[in-house]
Every structure is written in C-alpha cells, then in structure tokens.
Coordinates of C-alpha atoms in Angstrom, one line a residue:
M552 CA -9.2 9.2 23.9
G553 CA -11.8 7.0 23.0
R554 CA -8.9 5.5 20.1
G555 CA -6.4 4.8 23.0
L556 CA -8.9 3.2 24.7
R557 CA -10.3 0.7 21.8
A558 CA -6.5 0.0 20.6
M559 CA -6.1 -1.0 25.2
R560 CA -9.2 -3.4 24.9
Q561 CA -8.1 -4.8 21.9
S562 CA -4.4 -5.6 23.2
V563 CA -6.4 -7.2 26.2
L564 CA -8.4 -9.1 23.6
L565 CA -5.9 -10.2 21.6
A566 CA -3.8 -12.0 25.1
L567 CA -6.9 -13.4 25.8
C568 CA -7.4 -15.3 23.1
C569 CA -4.1 -15.1 21.0
G570 CA -1.6 -15.7 23.5
A571 CA 0.1 -19.2 22.0
A572 CA -1.2 -18.4 18.4
L573 CA 0.0 -16.5 15.3
A574 CA -0.8 -12.4 16.1
L575 CA -2.3 -10.0 13.8
A576 CA -0.3 -6.5 13.5
C577 CA -3.3 -4.8 15.0
D578 CA -1.4 -1.4 15.4
G579 CA -2.4 0.1 11.9
A580 CA -6.6 0.0 12.9
Q581 CA -6.1 3.4 13.7
R582 CA -5.7 4.2 9.9
I583 CA -9.4 3.0 9.8
H584 CA -11.0 5.5 10.1
L585 CA -15.9 5.7 9.9
R586 CA -17.3 8.6 7.5
A587 CA -20.8 8.0 9.7
P588 CA -21.8 6.7 12.7
V589 CA -22.8 2.7 12.9
V590 CA -25.1 1.5 14.8
L591 CA -25.4 -1.6 16.9
S592 CA -28.6 -3.0 19.5
A593 CA -27.3 -3.8 23.1
Q594 CA -28.7 -7.5 22.2
E595 CA -26.1 -7.7 18.8
R596 CA -22.8 -6.4 21.4
A597 CA -24.0 -8.7 24.0
E598 CA -24.1 -11.4 21.5
F599 CA -21.0 -10.4 19.6
R600 CA -18.8 -10.3 23.1
A601 CA -19.6 -13.4 24.2
M602 CA -19.2 -15.5 20.8
E603 CA -16.3 -17.8 21.2
P604 CA -13.2 -16.8 20.0
L605 CA -13.3 -16.9 16.1
R606 CA -10.5 -18.8 14.1
I607 CA -8.9 -17.6 11.6
Q608 CA -7.4 -19.0 8.4
A609 CA -5.2 -16.3 6.7
I610 CA -2.7 -16.3 3.7
D611 CA 0.2 -14.5 2.2
A612 CA -1.3 -11.9 0.2
P613 CA 0.2 -8.7 -0.3
P614 CA -0.8 -5.6 0.6
M615 CA -4.2 -7.1 2.0
V616 CA -2.5 -9.9 4.0
R617 CA 1.7 -10.1 4.9
Y618 CA 3.2 -12.7 6.7
D619 CA 6.3 -11.3 8.8
P620 CA 8.2 -15.2 9.5
A621 CA 10.0 -13.1 12.1
G622 CA 7.6 -11.9 14.0
D623 CA 5.5 -14.5 12.8
S624 CA 2.0 -12.0 12.5
H625 CA 0.3 -10.6 9.3
A626 CA -0.1 -6.8 8.5
G627 CA -1.9 -5.4 5.7
I628 CA -5.0 -3.7 4.6
A629 CA -7.0 -6.4 5.3
V630 CA -5.7 -7.0 9.2
D631 CA -6.0 -3.1 9.6
I632 CA -10.1 -3.3 8.2
W633 CA -10.2 -6.7 10.4
C634 CA -8.9 -5.1 13.5
F635 CA -10.8 -2.1 13.5
I636 CA -14.4 -4.0 12.8
A637 CA -13.4 -6.7 15.8
Q638 CA -11.9 -4.3 18.6
E639 CA -15.8 -2.8 17.5
L640 CA -17.7 -5.9 18.2
E641 CA -15.4 -6.6 21.0
L642 CA -14.5 -10.1 19.3
R643 CA -12.2 -12.3 20.6
Y644 CA -10.2 -14.4 17.8
A645 CA -7.5 -16.1 17.0
I646 CA -4.5 -17.5 13.5
L647 CA -4.7 -21.0 13.0
P648 CA -1.6 -22.3 12.0
G649 CA -1.7 -23.8 8.4
R650 CA 1.9 -22.6 6.9
G651 CA 1.6 -25.7 4.9
Q652 CA -1.6 -26.1 3.8
T653 CA -3.1 -24.9 0.1
V654 CA -5.7 -22.7 -0.6
A655 CA -7.8 -25.0 -1.7
E656 CA -7.8 -26.8 2.0
K657 CA -8.2 -23.5 3.5
I658 CA -11.1 -22.7 2.7
L659 CA -12.2 -26.7 2.4
E660 CA -11.9 -25.8 6.7
V661 CA -13.8 -23.1 6.7
Q662 CA -16.7 -24.2 4.6
Q663 CA -16.9 -27.3 7.1
G664 CA -17.2 -25.2 10.1
R665 CA -13.2 -26.3 11.2
A666 CA -12.8 -22.7 11.1
D667 CA -14.8 -19.7 11.0
V668 CA -13.1 -17.1 8.8
F669 CA -10.5 -17.2 5.8
M670 CA -8.6 -13.2 5.3
P671 CA -8.4 -12.4 2.2
L672 CA -10.4 -14.2 -0.2
S673 CA -12.0 -13.4 -3.5
R674 CA -15.3 -14.0 -4.7
Q675 CA -17.3 -16.6 -6.8
P676 CA -20.7 -18.3 -7.0
E677 CA -19.0 -21.8 -5.7
R678 CA -17.7 -20.6 -2.9
A679 CA -20.6 -18.0 -2.3
R680 CA -22.7 -21.6 -2.0
H681 CA -20.8 -23.0 0.8
G682 CA -19.8 -20.2 3.1
I683 CA -20.9 -16.4 3.8
F684 CA -18.7 -12.9 2.2
T685 CA -19.2 -9.6 3.9
L686 CA -18.9 -6.5 1.3
P687 CA -15.5 -6.6 -0.4
Y688 CA -13.0 -3.8 0.7
Y689 CA -10.3 -4.1 -2.0
Q690 CA -9.7 -4.9 -5.7
S691 CA -7.0 -6.3 -7.6
Y692 CA -6.7 -8.2 -11.1
Y693 CA -4.5 -11.3 -12.2
A694 CA -2.0 -10.5 -14.7
I695 CA -0.6 -12.8 -17.1
I696 CA 3.3 -13.7 -16.9
A697 CA 5.4 -14.6 -19.3
R698 CA 9.8 -15.3 -19.6
K699 CA 11.3 -11.6 -20.9
G700 CA 11.3 -11.7 -25.0
R701 CA 9.4 -14.4 -25.8
G702 CA 7.3 -11.4 -27.7
L703 CA 3.7 -13.6 -26.9
R704 CA 0.5 -11.4 -28.1
V705 CA -1.7 -12.1 -25.4
R706 CA -4.6 -9.8 -25.2
G707 CA -6.6 -11.8 -22.7
V708 CA -7.8 -15.5 -21.6
D709 CA -9.4 -16.0 -25.0
D710 CA -6.2 -16.0 -26.6
L711 CA -4.4 -18.6 -23.9
A712 CA -5.6 -21.6 -25.8
P713 CA -2.9 -22.5 -27.4
Y714 CA -0.1 -22.3 -24.8
R715 CA 1.0 -24.6 -22.2
V716 CA -0.3 -22.4 -19.1
G717 CA 0.3 -23.0 -15.0
V718 CA -2.2 -21.3 -12.7
V719 CA -3.1 -21.8 -8.1
K720 CA -5.1 -24.4 -8.2
G721 CA -8.4 -23.0 -6.4
V722 CA -8.2 -19.5 -6.9
A723 CA -11.5 -17.8 -8.1
L724 CA -10.2 -17.4 -12.0
E725 CA -9.5 -21.2 -12.3
P726 CA -13.2 -22.0 -13.5
R727 CA -13.0 -19.6 -16.4
L728 CA -9.3 -20.9 -17.6
Q729 CA -11.2 -24.8 -17.4
A730 CA -13.7 -23.8 -19.6
S731 CA -11.7 -21.9 -21.8
L732 CA -8.6 -24.1 -22.2
P733 CA -8.0 -27.6 -22.9
A734 CA -6.6 -29.7 -19.8
A735 CA -3.8 -30.6 -21.2
R736 CA -2.8 -27.2 -21.5
L737 CA -3.7 -26.3 -18.2
T738 CA -1.6 -27.2 -14.9
S739 CA -2.7 -25.9 -11.3
F740 CA 0.0 -25.3 -8.9
D741 CA -0.8 -25.2 -4.6
Q742 CA -0.9 -21.8 -3.6
A743 CA 2.1 -23.1 -0.7
N744 CA 4.0 -24.1 -4.3
S745 CA 3.2 -21.6 -6.5
D746 CA 7.1 -21.2 -7.1
G747 CA 7.2 -24.5 -8.4
M748 CA 4.8 -23.0 -11.4
F749 CA 7.4 -19.5 -12.1
Q750 CA 10.3 -22.2 -11.8
A751 CA 8.5 -24.4 -14.7
L752 CA 8.1 -20.7 -16.6
L753 CA 11.4 -20.2 -16.5
D754 CA 12.2 -24.0 -17.6
G755 CA 10.4 -23.9 -20.3
R756 CA 7.8 -26.3 -19.3
L757 CA 5.1 -23.8 -19.1
D758 CA 4.3 -21.0 -21.9
L759 CA 2.2 -18.1 -19.7
A760 CA 1.0 -18.2 -15.9
V761 CA -1.7 -16.8 -14.3
F762 CA -1.4 -14.8 -11.4
S763 CA -2.4 -11.8 -9.2
K764 CA -0.3 -9.2 -10.2
S765 CA 0.1 -7.5 -7.1
I766 CA 1.5 -10.5 -5.6
F767 CA 3.6 -11.2 -8.5
E768 CA 5.6 -8.0 -8.1
E769 CA 6.3 -8.9 -5.0
K770 CA 7.3 -12.1 -5.5
R771 CA 10.1 -11.2 -8.6
I772 CA 11.7 -8.4 -6.5
T773 CA 12.8 -11.4 -3.5
R774 CA 12.9 -14.3 -5.5
D775 CA 14.9 -12.7 -8.3
Y776 CA 12.4 -13.4 -10.8
F777 CA 13.8 -11.0 -13.3
D778 CA 13.0 -12.7 -16.6
L779 CA 9.2 -12.8 -15.9
E780 CA 7.4 -10.3 -17.3
V781 CA 3.6 -9.1 -17.0
I782 CA 2.4 -9.3 -20.8
H783 CA -0.7 -8.1 -19.8
I784 CA -3.2 -7.3 -16.5
L785 CA -6.5 -8.7 -17.3
R786 CA -8.9 -5.2 -16.1
D787 CA -11.9 -7.8 -17.3
D788 CA -11.9 -10.0 -14.6
P789 CA -11.1 -8.4 -11.3
R790 CA -10.8 -9.9 -7.6
E791 CA -13.2 -8.4 -5.5
Y792 CA -11.5 -9.0 -2.0
G793 CA -13.9 -9.7 1.4
F794 CA -13.7 -11.6 4.5
Y795 CA -15.2 -15.3 4.2
F796 CA -17.4 -17.0 7.4
S797 CA -18.5 -20.3 7.7
A798 CA -21.8 -20.5 7.3
S799 CA -24.5 -20.3 10.3
P800 CA -26.9 -18.2 11.9
Q801 CA -24.4 -16.5 14.4
N802 CA -22.1 -15.9 11.3
Q803 CA -25.0 -14.5 8.9
R804 CA -25.5 -11.6 11.8
L805 CA -22.2 -11.3 12.3
V806 CA -21.3 -10.9 8.9
D807 CA -24.6 -8.3 8.4
A808 CA -22.7 -5.8 11.8
F809 CA -19.8 -5.9 9.1
N810 CA -21.1 -5.2 6.2
R811 CA -22.1 -2.2 8.2
Y812 CA -18.7 -1.1 8.9
L813 CA -17.3 -1.6 5.5
A814 CA -20.3 0.3 4.1
A815 CA -19.0 3.4 6.3
I816 CA -15.6 2.5 7.0
D817 CA -12.6 4.9 4.6
A818 CA -9.8 3.0 4.8
S819 CA -7.6 5.0 2.0
E820 CA -5.1 5.4 4.6
S821 CA -4.4 2.1 5.0
L822 CA -4.7 1.6 1.4
A823 CA -2.1 4.2 0.7
R824 CA 0.6 2.8 3.8
H825 CA 0.5 -0.6 2.4
E826 CA 0.3 -0.2 -1.4
E827 CA 3.5 2.8 -1.0
G828 CA 4.7 1.0 1.8
E829 CA 4.7 -2.3 -0.8
R830 CA 6.6 0.0 -3.5
Q831 CA 9.3 1.5 -1.5
L832 CA 10.0 -1.8 -0.2
I833 CA 10.2 -3.0 -3.7
E834 CA 12.7 -0.2 -4.6
R835 CA 14.6 -0.3 -1.8
Y836 CA 15.3 -3.9 -1.9
V837 CA 16.5 -3.5 -5.7
E838 CA 19.1 -0.4 -4.8
Q839 CA 20.2 -2.9 -1.6
R840 CA 21.0 -5.8 -4.0
R841 CA 22.5 -3.3 -6.6
Q842 CA 25.3 -2.4 -3.4
R843 CA 26.0 -5.9 -3.0
R844 CA 26.9 -6.8 -5.9
L845 CA 28.6 -4.0 -6.2
L846 CA 30.8 -4.6 -3.2
Q847 CA 31.1 -8.1 -3.9
T848 CA 32.8 -7.0 -7.4
A849 CA 35.1 -5.2 -5.4
S850 CA 36.0 -6.9 -2.9
A851 CA 36.7 -10.3 -5.4
A852 CA 38.8 -7.8 -7.5
A853 CA 41.6 -6.6 -4.6
A854 CA 41.3 -10.5 -3.3
L855 CA 42.8 -11.7 -6.5
L856 CA 45.2 -8.8 -7.4
T857 CA 46.2 -9.4 -3.8
L858 CA 46.6 -12.5 -4.6
G859 CA 48.9 -12.5 -7.6
F860 CA 51.6 -10.0 -6.4
G861 CA 52.0 -12.3 -3.1
L862 CA 52.9 -15.7 -5.6
A863 CA 54.8 -13.0 -8.0
F864 CA 57.1 -10.9 -6.8
V865 CA 59.1 -10.6 -9.8
R866 CA 55.8 -9.4 -11.8
Y867 CA 55.9 -6.3 -9.3
R868 CA 55.5 -3.6 -12.2
R869 CA 53.0 -5.2 -14.3
L870 CA 51.3 -6.2 -11.3
A871 CA 51.4 -2.9 -9.4
R872 CA 49.9 -1.3 -12.7
R873 CA 46.9 -4.0 -11.9
L874 CA 46.3 -2.9 -8.6
E875 CA 46.3 1.0 -9.3
A876 CA 43.7 0.2 -12.0
S877 CA 42.0 -2.2 -10.5
N878 CA 42.1 0.7 -7.2
Q879 CA 40.7 2.9 -9.5
Q880 CA 37.9 1.0 -10.7
I881 CA 37.6 0.0 -6.5
G882 CA 37.4 4.4 -5.9
R883 CA 34.7 4.3 -9.4
Q884 CA 32.2 1.9 -7.4
K885 CA 32.6 3.8 -3.9
Q886 CA 31.2 6.6 -6.1
E887 CA 28.5 4.5 -7.3
L888 CA 27.8 3.5 -3.2
Q889 CA 27.7 6.5 -2.5
E890 CA 25.1 7.7 -5.6
S891 CA 23.3 4.8 -4.6
N892 CA 23.5 5.8 -0.4
E893 CA 21.7 9.2 -1.6
R894 CA 19.1 7.5 -4.0
L895 CA 18.0 5.7 -1.2
E896 CA 17.9 8.6 0.5
R897 CA 16.0 10.4 -2.0
L898 CA 13.6 7.9 -2.0
S899 CA 12.5 8.1 1.7
L900 CA 11.5 11.9 1.0
S901 CA 9.9 11.3 -2.0
D902 CA 5.8 9.9 -2.2
G903 CA 6.2 7.2 -5.0
L904 CA 3.0 7.4 -6.6
T905 CA 3.2 11.4 -7.2
G906 CA 6.7 12.3 -7.5
L907 CA 6.2 14.3 -4.5
A908 CA 8.2 15.1 -0.8
N909 CA 6.1 12.3 1.7
R910 CA 5.2 13.1 5.1
R911 CA 8.2 13.1 6.5
A912 CA 9.8 15.5 4.0
F913 CA 7.4 17.7 4.9
D914 CA 7.3 17.3 9.0
Q915 CA 11.7 18.2 8.5
A916 CA 10.8 21.0 6.5
L917 CA 8.0 22.6 8.7
Q918 CA 10.4 22.1 11.6
R919 CA 13.3 23.9 9.7
E920 CA 11.1 26.5 8.6
H921 CA 9.4 27.6 11.6
A922 CA 13.1 27.6 13.4
R923 CA 14.0 30.2 10.7
R924 CA 10.7 32.1 11.3
Q925 CA 11.2 32.6 15.5
R926 CA 14.5 33.8 14.5
T927 CA 13.2 36.2 11.5
G928 CA 9.5 37.1 12.7
A929 CA 9.0 36.8 8.9
P930 CA 5.4 35.2 8.2
L931 CA 5.2 31.1 8.2
S932 CA 2.2 29.4 5.7
V933 CA 0.6 26.2 5.8
L934 CA -1.7 24.8 3.5
L935 CA -4.1 21.4 3.5
I936 CA -5.6 19.9 0.9
D937 CA -7.9 17.6 0.7
V938 CA -9.9 15.8 -2.1
D939 CA -13.9 16.0 -1.6
H940 CA -15.1 12.3 -2.2
F941 CA -12.5 10.9 -3.5
K942 CA -13.7 7.6 -2.0
A943 CA -16.5 8.1 -4.7
V944 CA -13.8 8.0 -7.3
N945 CA -12.3 4.8 -6.6
D946 CA -16.1 3.5 -5.9
C947 CA -16.4 4.3 -9.6
Y948 CA -13.6 4.4 -11.6
G949 CA -11.2 2.1 -10.1
H950 CA -7.7 2.6 -8.0
S951 CA -5.2 2.8 -11.1
T952 CA -7.9 6.0 -12.4
G953 CA -8.1 7.1 -8.3
D954 CA -4.0 7.3 -9.1
D955 CA -3.6 8.9 -12.5
Y956 CA -6.0 11.6 -10.3
L957 CA -4.0 12.2 -7.1
R958 CA -0.9 12.6 -10.1
A959 CA -2.8 15.4 -11.9
L960 CA -3.8 17.6 -8.4
A961 CA 0.4 17.5 -8.0
Q962 CA 1.6 18.3 -11.2
V963 CA -1.1 21.7 -10.5
L964 CA 0.7 22.1 -6.9
S965 CA 4.1 21.5 -8.5
R966 CA 2.6 24.2 -11.0
T967 CA 1.5 27.0 -8.9
V968 CA 3.8 26.2 -5.5
A969 CA 6.2 26.7 -7.7
R970 CA 9.3 29.0 -5.6
A971 CA 12.7 28.1 -4.6
S972 CA 11.4 28.1 -0.7
D973 CA 7.7 26.3 -0.9
L974 CA 7.6 23.0 -0.9
A975 CA 4.7 20.8 -1.8
A976 CA 4.3 17.1 -0.3
R977 CA 1.7 14.1 -0.2
H978 CA 0.7 14.3 3.7
G979 CA -1.0 10.6 3.2
G980 CA -4.2 9.0 1.1
E981 CA -5.8 11.9 -0.9
E982 CA -4.3 15.3 1.2
F983 CA -2.0 17.2 0.1
A984 CA -0.1 20.2 2.6
C985 CA 1.8 23.2 0.9
L986 CA 4.5 24.9 3.2
L987 CA 5.1 28.5 1.9
P988 CA 8.1 30.8 4.2
E989 CA 7.6 34.4 4.1
T990 CA 4.4 34.9 3.3
A991 CA 1.4 36.8 4.3
A992 CA -1.7 35.7 4.6
A993 CA -3.0 37.5 1.7
D994 CA -1.0 35.8 -0.6
V995 CA -1.5 32.3 0.7
Q996 CA -5.6 32.6 0.4
R997 CA -5.6 33.2 -2.8
L998 CA -2.6 31.4 -3.8
A999 CA -5.3 28.6 -2.4
E1000 CA -7.5 29.9 -4.3
R1001 CA -5.9 29.6 -7.2
I1002 CA -5.2 26.3 -6.6
R1003 CA -8.8 24.7 -5.8
E1004 CA -10.2 26.8 -9.2
A1005 CA -7.2 25.0 -11.2
T1006 CA -7.8 21.5 -9.7
A1007 CA -12.0 22.0 -11.1
G1008 CA -10.3 23.6 -14.5
L1009 CA -8.9 19.8 -14.5
A1010 CA -12.7 18.9 -15.3
L1011 CA -11.4 15.0 -13.7
P1012 CA -15.2 13.4 -13.6
N1013 CA -16.4 12.0 -10.2
A1014 CA -19.7 11.1 -11.5
L1015 CA -21.3 9.4 -7.9
A1016 CA -20.3 12.2 -5.6
P1017 CA -22.2 15.5 -5.3
V1018 CA -20.7 17.9 -7.4
P1019 CA -19.8 15.4 -10.9
R1020 CA -16.7 16.5 -10.8
L1021 CA -13.1 16.7 -8.8
T1022 CA -12.7 19.2 -6.6
V1023 CA -10.7 20.3 -3.2
S1024 CA -11.1 22.0 0.0
I1025 CA -8.1 23.5 1.6
G1026 CA -6.9 24.9 5.0
V1027 CA -5.0 27.7 5.3
A1028 CA -3.4 28.5 8.8
T1029 CA -0.8 31.7 8.9
L1030 CA 1.7 32.2 11.8
E1031 CA 2.1 36.2 11.4
S1032 CA 3.1 36.6 15.3
G1033 CA 3.4 34.8 19.0
P1034 CA 4.7 31.5 20.6
A1035 CA 2.6 28.5 18.6
T1036 CA 4.5 25.7 17.7
A1037 CA 5.1 24.1 14.3
Q1038 CA 2.0 21.2 15.4
E1039 CA -0.1 24.3 16.9
L1040 CA 0.5 26.2 13.1
L1041 CA -0.4 22.5 11.4
A1042 CA -3.3 21.9 13.8
Q1043 CA -5.2 24.7 12.8
A1044 CA -4.6 24.2 9.1
D1045 CA -6.6 21.4 9.9
A1046 CA -9.0 22.9 11.3
Q1047 CA -9.5 25.1 8.7
L1048 CA -9.7 22.5 6.2
Y1049 CA -12.9 20.4 8.3
A1050 CA -14.8 23.6 8.6
A1051 CA -14.2 23.9 4.7
K1052 CA -15.5 20.5 4.1
R1053 CA -18.7 21.3 6.8
A1054 CA -19.0 24.1 5.3
G1055 CA -20.0 22.5 1.6
R1056 CA -16.5 21.3 0.4
D1057 CA -15.2 22.7 -2.8
R1058 CA -13.8 25.7 -0.5
V1059 CA -11.0 28.1 0.5
H1060 CA -11.3 28.3 4.9
A1061 CA -8.5 30.6 6.8
T1062 CA -6.4 31.8 9.8
V1063 CA -4.2 33.9 11.0
L1064 CA -2.4 33.6 14.6
R1065 CA -0.6 36.4 16.1
A1066 CA 0.1 37.0 19.8

C-alpha cells in the first residue's frame, strides 16, 4: 500500500515538473529496497519539499543510464536509485535537453550552477573541488580496445606509451593517460563523437582506445564494431559512480540526505535487471541480425534464379537444376531460421549469468505443476533460497566475484535438484527458487538442508559478514492438500525464508499447507 502511494506521489511530481522536458522511467524505483530505515527530521523534509525543481544533466551510459530516443526517456540503475530517493524526499526535478553537448560541457554547467545534478559521474579529485559527490552506487572498469588480430601485448597504462591512443575528453582516466603518454600519442574525443574514436581505430589512425567496458560492449553490437575487441581490463583503476551536485549549502544538506539513503539501500534487484537485461539485449540483437542475413541471402538467391529462368527458357533444364539446388538451400536456411527461433525461445527462459532457468520459466512451471497437482493430489513443494549478506560480497570483493559466487551456488543446485521433474531457477538478484513435484515435506526439508550444507562446504569467504563465509537461508513450503493457489504456496515459502533470516540466517524454515 505504501509503495503504491509513493508511486502515485512520484507520478504527480513528474507531471508538475517534467511535463515539457525529457523524462526518467521511474517505474524501476520499485526495484530499490531499504535494508534499514532512514531518519530525516521534519525540518529537513520541509526544506527538500520546498526546493525549486532540480535541473539534471544526464548522459547515455548503460547500464547506469540508458537513453531511449523513441520514448525520449532515460532508464537504468542510476535512474532507479534517483527516483526512489527523490520520491522519498518529495523532490521535484527535470532533465535538461543536451544531446549535442559534450560530457565536459555538461559537467561545467553543474560546476557553474546552471544545472544542479549530473548523472552518472565517476569521482576524481579535480571534480570534487568544484562540486559535491554522493556516495558511489555503481562500479565499473575501463577497457583497452584494439582491432582484432593486432596481437598487441598491453597489460596496463604503463604499456601504452609506444602506441597512438584515443580517449574521451573529460573522463576520470584522462589525467593519468596525459601523465603517462607523450602528448602527440594521445588524442581526445568528445563523448558525443565517441564513434569517431572507434572509426579512427578501425581506419588505423589509432592503435588503441581506452573506454568504458560496459558501454563499449553495447556499442560493439549496435554499431557493428565486430572487428574491435577488448584486449585488457584496467581492474587496478575502477570507476565508482555517484550523483554529482553543484556546490551550495542547500545542496550539501541534500547530498547528506542522499548519502543516508545510499548507505541503507539494497539495489541488487535493479543491478540484476539492468545488467542481465543488457546481456539479453545483446544476445537477441546478434541472433536477430543473423536471421536477417539468412533471409537476405535466401531472397537474393531465389530472385536471381527466377530472373534467369525468365530470360533464357531454352536453358530451362540447367536452370531447373539450379532452382532445385536453390530450393534445397532455402529449405536448409529455413531450418536454420527455425533453429534460431528455438534458440531465442530458450534464451528467453534461461538466466544469462548462471545458466539456470529464469523467473519466467519458473513461474510457468509452477502454474503447470500446480494444475497437475490439483488433478493427482500429489504433494508439491517450493524452496526459496537467498544468499546471506550478499551485498557484503560485492562491497568487499566486487561484482565480478559476486557473479562467481552466484554461479557456484547454481552448480550446487544443479547437482542437488537433479530429478527430471524438478526445476532450479534464478528468481532474481541473489535469490533462487526450486520446484519439486511429488515431493513430501520431510523429503524436501532434508534436500534443503543438503543445499545449505553444500553451500557452506564451498568455503567461499565473506569477510564483512558476521559469519565470514558464504551461507544461505532457505524457506520451504509443501502443499499436501487443500485449495491453496500457486501464488499462495510461493508466498508461504517466501514467509518461511524471511522467518529463517529473522532467526539468524544460515538455516531452513519450513511449513506444510493442508485443508
């Protein structure tokens, strides 16, 4: 109920302050959750509520901010977090139009007070002297990019000096590159014209480019930069992104409030949604691109042969043989198209990170097995599994290690939930779900304990957690009899999961539903 009221309030605020400007896609605010309450005084709330609408400068930097030209709106991890905190503080705001401006020009507007906020921006000392950064909410890395087949051996910034290198003007790494490379070897490009940098790389006017890894991965697909590749990731120089405010006493108080929320929020669901959504977007783009090429090849072959048949009837037999071969080729290509569509369907039902089924596949299987259970009367069990203190893993070791931990837990589930009728799925973020048809309460509780013990047996460190190793909490619900729906069964498993967490984590809580 409270979330619905907040969403309604945010819609009203957007209508008041952003009607003629660009928009933020604020439906993602529901993916942000508070791990602990944030306390604000009545005076603070009154001050923030009375503030003039904040003027926001944003750039296209997936997965933090992605600009949708069709809807003229922005979405992403940073947008989800901004919308959540803004609706909590009842802030008004508007996105400034600035598609032709460079990053440096937009930052300068904030520093000179002509705009109030820039998102997203990585912290560096020079920027911090002229504005106010919030705590970081996302971390990424720079990548060194080259043409395929060059065989350049680069293991860090110190190896770049012999090469012609391109970089986007104004990014956090530019001063370090300027200090490490001769001026004649370094070329700076505007963010609005970063495609010019990649074209120079393809044309041979540059040897290497230094660019955001996550943004390049998308550009490589959407701009057909398939002759370029990442040859090294600068993991020694991570980019920590926050919101960047213009310097003023009132904005300092606002940043202090933002920091209280940033220290208390759980953004794992938003991270999973936008990072996984980006991976699936790329996979689908590649598959659809392949389909288009197959169709173009088939159409061109058929058209050429048909034209030749009409112009030279006397060569009918030879053309007939060619046409038959073409038809066979088209048949093979249609088969490949069908296989491509089947691969797309499998992609839509699988989790790109772990290889398990995704939430959509789990929901479909739950409805199917619940309907079968109503016919047969056999028990139906559901497990919900949540990684304890997973944010501490990301904070201590980074998101790449967090992904490795999730893949390790997925392997435990694949080995343990092994019957052909069973299903293990990634339910979202660090939460997993298992569906076990025709499994009694006692059996499923023993299986849950095996999963918990096998996870602890991985001995994966979690130094910031109260128990310094990776553990899981598990909620179990078994429907033995009665009219409970599939959603009620899932809700009972969720309630048991939270009971396990309240009881101290690293344990199993279970319930049985009967008439």
